[in-house]
mmCIF file of C-alpha atoms in Angstrom:
data_model
loop_
_atom_site.group_PDB
_atom_site.id
_atom_site.type_symbol
_atom_site.label_atom_id
_atom_site.label_comp_id
_atom_site.label_asym_id
_atom_site.label_seq_id
_atom_site.Cartn_x
_atom_site.Cartn_y
_atom_site.Cartn_z
ATOM 1 C CA MET A 1 0.000 0.000 0.000
ATOM 2 C CA SER A 2 1.330 3.413 -0.989
ATOM 3 C CA LYS A 3 0.392 6.857 0.260
ATOM 4 C CA ILE A 4 -0.483 8.930 -2.789
ATOM 5 C CA VAL A 5 -1.429 12.587 -3.084
ATOM 6 C CA TYR A 6 -2.737 14.231 -6.227
ATOM 7 C CA ILE A 7 -1.872 17.955 -6.406
ATOM 8 C CA ILE A 8 -4.378 19.963 -8.476
ATOM 9 C CA PRO A 9 -3.431 23.599 -9.191
ATOM 10 C CA GLY A 10 -5.640 26.681 -9.265
ATOM 11 C CA PHE A 11 -7.112 28.291 -12.374
ATOM 12 C CA THR A 12 -4.466 29.056 -15.051
ATOM 13 C CA GLU A 13 -1.732 27.773 -12.712
ATOM 14 C CA LYS A 14 0.746 24.914 -13.067
ATOM 15 C CA VAL A 15 2.118 22.683 -10.317
ATOM 16 C CA GLY A 16 5.664 23.778 -11.190
ATOM 17 C CA SER A 17 5.276 27.171 -9.482
ATOM 18 C CA LYS A 18 6.759 27.924 -6.053
ATOM 19 C CA GLY A 19 3.797 27.230 -3.731
ATOM 20 C CA TYR A 20 3.135 23.851 -5.331
ATOM 21 C CA ARG A 21 6.825 22.865 -5.385
ATOM 22 C CA GLN A 22 7.017 23.599 -1.644
ATOM 23 C CA THR A 23 3.819 21.621 -0.983
ATOM 24 C CA ILE A 24 5.149 18.666 -2.986
ATOM 25 C CA LYS A 25 8.342 18.766 -0.909
ATOM 26 C CA PHE A 26 6.289 18.679 2.351
ATOM 27 C CA PHE A 27 4.280 15.660 1.180
ATOM 28 C CA LYS A 28 7.419 13.821 0.050
ATOM 29 C CA SER A 29 8.962 14.383 3.493
ATOM 30 C CA LYS A 30 5.955 12.433 4.882
ATOM 31 C CA ASN A 31 6.621 9.579 2.412
ATOM 32 C CA PHE A 32 3.803 10.371 0.006
ATOM 33 C CA LYS A 33 4.100 9.572 -3.679
ATOM 34 C CA VAL A 34 3.146 12.897 -5.253
ATOM 35 C CA ILE A 35 1.278 13.016 -8.555
ATOM 36 C CA PRO A 36 1.145 16.574 -9.951
ATOM 37 C CA ILE A 37 -1.901 17.142 -12.162
ATOM 38 C CA LYS A 38 -1.715 19.099 -15.409
ATOM 39 C CA ILE A 39 -4.873 20.921 -16.420
ATOM 40 C CA SER A 40 -5.398 22.567 -19.791
ATOM 41 C CA TRP A 41 -7.414 25.615 -18.694
ATOM 42 C CA LYS A 42 -8.027 27.538 -21.950
ATOM 43 C CA HIS A 43 -11.455 27.315 -23.570
ATOM 44 C CA LYS A 44 -12.590 24.635 -21.100
ATOM 45 C CA VAL A 45 -15.176 24.382 -18.305
ATOM 46 C CA MET A 46 -15.222 22.691 -14.872
ATOM 47 C CA SER A 47 -16.643 19.442 -16.310
ATOM 48 C CA ASP A 48 -13.625 19.306 -18.661
ATOM 49 C CA TYR A 49 -11.193 19.964 -15.794
ATOM 50 C CA VAL A 50 -12.687 17.114 -13.750
ATOM 51 C CA ASN A 51 -12.435 14.767 -16.763
ATOM 52 C CA GLN A 52 -8.807 15.802 -17.342
ATOM 53 C CA PHE A 53 -8.065 14.952 -13.711
ATOM 54 C CA PHE A 54 -9.742 11.536 -13.972
ATOM 55 C CA CYS A 55 -7.595 10.755 -17.035
ATOM 56 C CA GLN A 56 -4.462 11.210 -14.898
ATOM 57 C CA LEU A 57 -5.439 8.906 -12.011
ATOM 58 C CA SER A 58 -2.854 6.180 -11.480
ATOM 59 C CA HIS A 59 -3.358 4.683 -8.020
ATOM 60 C CA LYS A 60 -4.271 1.139 -7.029
ATOM 61 C CA LYS A 61 -7.383 0.255 -5.072
ATOM 62 C CA SER A 62 -5.208 -0.623 -2.049
ATOM 63 C CA ASP A 63 -3.459 2.793 -2.018
ATOM 64 C CA GLU A 64 -4.178 5.451 0.574
ATOM 65 C CA VAL A 65 -5.232 8.396 -1.605
ATOM 66 C CA CYS A 66 -5.312 12.105 -0.743
ATOM 67 C CA LEU A 67 -6.582 14.901 -2.957
ATOM 68 C CA PHE A 68 -5.033 18.359 -2.659
ATOM 69 C CA GLY A 69 -6.489 21.269 -4.602
ATOM 70 C CA PHE A 70 -6.136 25.040 -4.580
ATOM 71 C CA SER A 71 -8.979 27.355 -5.710
ATOM 72 C CA PHE A 72 -10.460 25.761 -8.890
ATOM 73 C CA GLY A 73 -8.224 22.786 -8.064
ATOM 74 C CA ALA A 74 -10.080 22.506 -4.734
ATOM 75 C CA MET A 75 -13.374 22.451 -6.644
ATOM 76 C CA ILE A 76 -12.005 19.674 -8.882
ATOM 77 C CA ALA A 77 -10.860 17.745 -5.786
ATOM 78 C CA LEU A 78 -14.226 18.123 -4.032
ATOM 79 C CA ILE A 79 -16.228 17.097 -7.111
ATOM 80 C CA SER A 80 -13.891 14.116 -7.714
ATOM 81 C CA ALA A 81 -13.902 12.969 -4.077
ATOM 82 C CA ILE A 82 -17.381 11.464 -4.519
ATOM 83 C CA LYS A 83 -15.968 8.810 -6.891
ATOM 84 C CA ILE A 84 -12.401 8.522 -5.609
ATOM 85 C CA LYS A 85 -13.256 8.290 -1.878
ATOM 86 C CA PRO A 86 -9.921 9.699 -0.638
ATOM 87 C CA LYS A 87 -8.605 9.246 2.883
ATOM 88 C CA ILE A 88 -7.970 13.009 3.210
ATOM 89 C CA LEU A 89 -9.267 15.922 1.160
ATOM 90 C CA PHE A 90 -7.281 19.184 1.201
ATOM 91 C CA LEU A 91 -9.441 22.070 -0.001
ATOM 92 C CA CYS A 92 -7.275 25.184 -0.165
ATOM 93 C CA SER A 93 -9.082 28.453 -0.905
ATOM 94 C CA LEU A 94 -12.159 26.626 -2.256
ATOM 95 C CA SER A 95 -13.629 28.748 -5.057
ATOM 96 C CA PRO A 96 -17.181 30.070 -4.638
ATOM 97 C CA TYR A 97 -18.453 28.897 -8.028
ATOM 98 C CA PHE A 98 -20.908 26.138 -7.116
ATOM 99 C CA ARG A 99 -24.550 26.347 -8.236
ATOM 100 C CA GLU A 100 -25.575 27.915 -4.912
ATOM 101 C CA ASP A 101 -22.859 30.601 -5.154
ATOM 102 C CA LEU A 102 -23.655 31.967 -8.601
ATOM 103 C CA LYS A 103 -26.417 34.356 -7.550
ATOM 104 C CA PHE A 104 -24.010 36.053 -5.105
ATOM 105 C CA LEU A 105 -21.094 36.505 -7.502
ATOM 106 C CA LYS A 106 -19.983 39.967 -8.542
ATOM 107 C CA GLU A 107 -20.697 40.766 -12.196
ATOM 108 C CA SER A 108 -16.979 41.410 -12.760
ATOM 109 C CA TRP A 109 -16.208 37.839 -11.579
ATOM 110 C CA LYS A 110 -18.878 36.384 -13.864
ATOM 111 C CA ASN A 111 -17.575 38.397 -16.820
ATOM 112 C CA SER A 112 -13.947 37.406 -16.237
ATOM 113 C CA ILE A 113 -14.817 33.701 -15.942
ATOM 114 C CA GLY A 114 -17.090 33.636 -19.020
ATOM 115 C CA LYS A 115 -20.653 32.526 -19.814
ATOM 116 C CA LYS A 116 -19.756 28.932 -20.777
ATOM 117 C CA ARG A 117 -18.021 28.319 -17.450
ATOM 118 C CA ILE A 118 -20.836 29.959 -15.468
ATOM 119 C CA GLU A 119 -23.369 27.740 -17.273
ATOM 120 C CA ASP A 120 -21.316 24.623 -16.510
ATOM 121 C CA PHE A 121 -20.950 25.544 -12.810
ATOM 122 C CA LYS A 122 -24.728 25.102 -12.483
ATOM 123 C CA LYS A 123 -24.139 21.318 -12.702
ATOM 124 C CA PHE A 124 -22.278 21.310 -9.377
ATOM 125 C CA SER A 125 -24.287 21.711 -6.193
ATOM 126 C CA ILE A 126 -22.282 22.071 -2.985
ATOM 127 C CA GLN A 127 -25.374 20.874 -1.111
ATOM 128 C CA GLU A 128 -25.465 17.589 -3.043
ATOM 129 C CA LEU A 129 -21.690 17.047 -3.150
ATOM 130 C CA THR A 130 -21.030 17.569 0.555
ATOM 131 C CA LYS A 131 -23.660 14.995 1.573
ATOM 132 C CA ASP A 132 -21.400 12.266 0.163
ATOM 133 C CA ILE A 133 -18.061 13.458 1.597
ATOM 134 C CA THR A 134 -17.167 11.091 4.429
ATOM 135 C CA CYS A 135 -13.373 11.487 4.581
ATOM 136 C CA LYS A 136 -11.295 13.813 6.725
ATOM 137 C CA THR A 137 -11.466 17.209 5.017
ATOM 138 C CA LEU A 138 -9.090 20.089 5.697
ATOM 139 C CA LEU A 139 -10.361 23.499 4.586
ATOM 140 C CA ILE A 140 -7.698 26.192 4.363
ATOM 141 C CA ALA A 141 -8.303 29.856 3.475
ATOM 142 C CA GLY A 142 -6.304 33.049 3.679
ATOM 143 C CA GLN A 143 -7.606 35.658 6.099
ATOM 144 C CA LYS A 144 -7.431 38.348 3.365
ATOM 145 C CA GLU A 145 -9.336 36.398 0.702
ATOM 146 C CA PRO A 146 -12.659 37.726 -0.662
ATOM 147 C CA GLU A 147 -15.778 37.509 1.495
ATOM 148 C CA GLU A 148 -17.472 35.243 -1.095
ATOM 149 C CA LEU A 149 -14.690 32.681 -0.686
ATOM 150 C CA HIS A 150 -14.947 32.829 3.110
ATOM 151 C CA LYS A 151 -18.697 32.213 2.874
ATOM 152 C CA ARG A 152 -18.099 29.181 0.623
ATOM 153 C CA VAL A 153 -15.385 27.748 2.881
ATOM 154 C CA GLY A 154 -17.409 28.375 6.064
ATOM 155 C CA ASP A 155 -20.488 26.742 4.545
ATOM 156 C CA ALA A 156 -18.471 23.707 3.380
ATOM 157 C CA TYR A 157 -17.017 23.423 6.883
ATOM 158 C CA LYS A 158 -20.535 23.250 8.359
ATOM 159 C CA LYS A 159 -21.758 20.745 5.761
ATOM 160 C CA ILE A 160 -18.825 18.266 5.717
ATOM 161 C CA LYS A 161 -18.932 16.053 8.799
ATOM 162 C CA LYS A 162 -15.224 15.336 9.349
ATOM 163 C CA SER A 163 -13.884 18.754 8.436
ATOM 164 C CA GLU A 164 -11.377 21.099 10.031
ATOM 165 C CA LEU A 165 -11.031 24.775 9.179
ATOM 166 C CA PHE A 166 -7.746 26.714 9.069
ATOM 167 C CA ILE A 167 -7.688 30.475 8.450
ATOM 168 C CA VAL A 168 -4.195 31.627 7.472
ATOM 169 C CA SER A 169 -3.442 34.933 9.174
ATOM 170 C CA GLY A 170 -2.391 37.657 6.732
ATOM 171 C CA ALA A 171 -2.714 35.420 3.645
ATOM 172 C CA LYS A 172 -4.365 36.379 0.361
ATOM 173 C CA HIS A 173 -5.526 34.096 -2.481
ATOM 174 C CA LYS A 174 -1.963 33.008 -3.217
ATOM 175 C CA ILE A 175 -0.576 29.553 -2.455
ATOM 176 C CA SER A 176 3.010 30.813 -2.833
ATOM 177 C CA GLN A 177 2.600 33.464 -0.118
ATOM 178 C CA LYS A 178 4.956 32.830 2.820
ATOM 179 C CA GLU A 179 2.129 32.618 5.403
ATOM 180 C CA TYR A 180 0.155 30.170 3.254
ATOM 181 C CA ILE A 181 3.181 27.916 2.677
ATOM 182 C CA GLU A 182 4.047 27.927 6.390
ATOM 183 C CA LYS A 183 0.495 26.884 7.328
ATOM 184 C CA LEU A 184 0.483 24.095 4.717
ATOM 185 C CA HIS A 185 3.838 22.889 6.032
ATOM 186 C CA GLU A 186 2.474 22.769 9.578
ATOM 187 C CA ILE A 187 -0.714 20.929 8.518
ATOM 188 C CA ILE A 188 1.112 18.356 6.365
ATOM 189 C CA LEU A 189 3.787 17.729 9.006
ATOM 190 C CA ASN A 190 1.049 16.940 11.539
ATOM 191 C CA LEU A 191 -0.651 14.312 9.348
#
């Protein structure tokens, strides 16, 4: 049996950037086999991202699997957890783009994300998804992230039975920020 963690980056990001490299190093120090996920973000929607992730799965049934996602990557991890049934789910800065969030989104956010993506987000209900999450779930958010994100993370914390919430003091929506990396290091070391 191996301990495996899939690392899913945030929107338009790649796992080769600083915050992800540091996170990979922390997991490796705890003897995890790390599988970085590559997502092709352009001209795609959340359903496509989830399918891209499923095409990169490479664990055995006997493996202890963890899913780690940041922002859109956290959405991908949460949506995928229903089928994968991980041991631990790391939801870092979970994006507020589930069906229930859309009516609260700023117009500027909707415009920047695009109509096709907004339409596809309607397929994903946080209410329905969280009912089936039974694994340990760690929700991490920066203190200085947008209010909409804090609402989403707080709501997920209430809905997911085995969840823990970590607010990173002074951190923004940036996995490579010193405070964010330090908190991830602390959490992973204590696994």
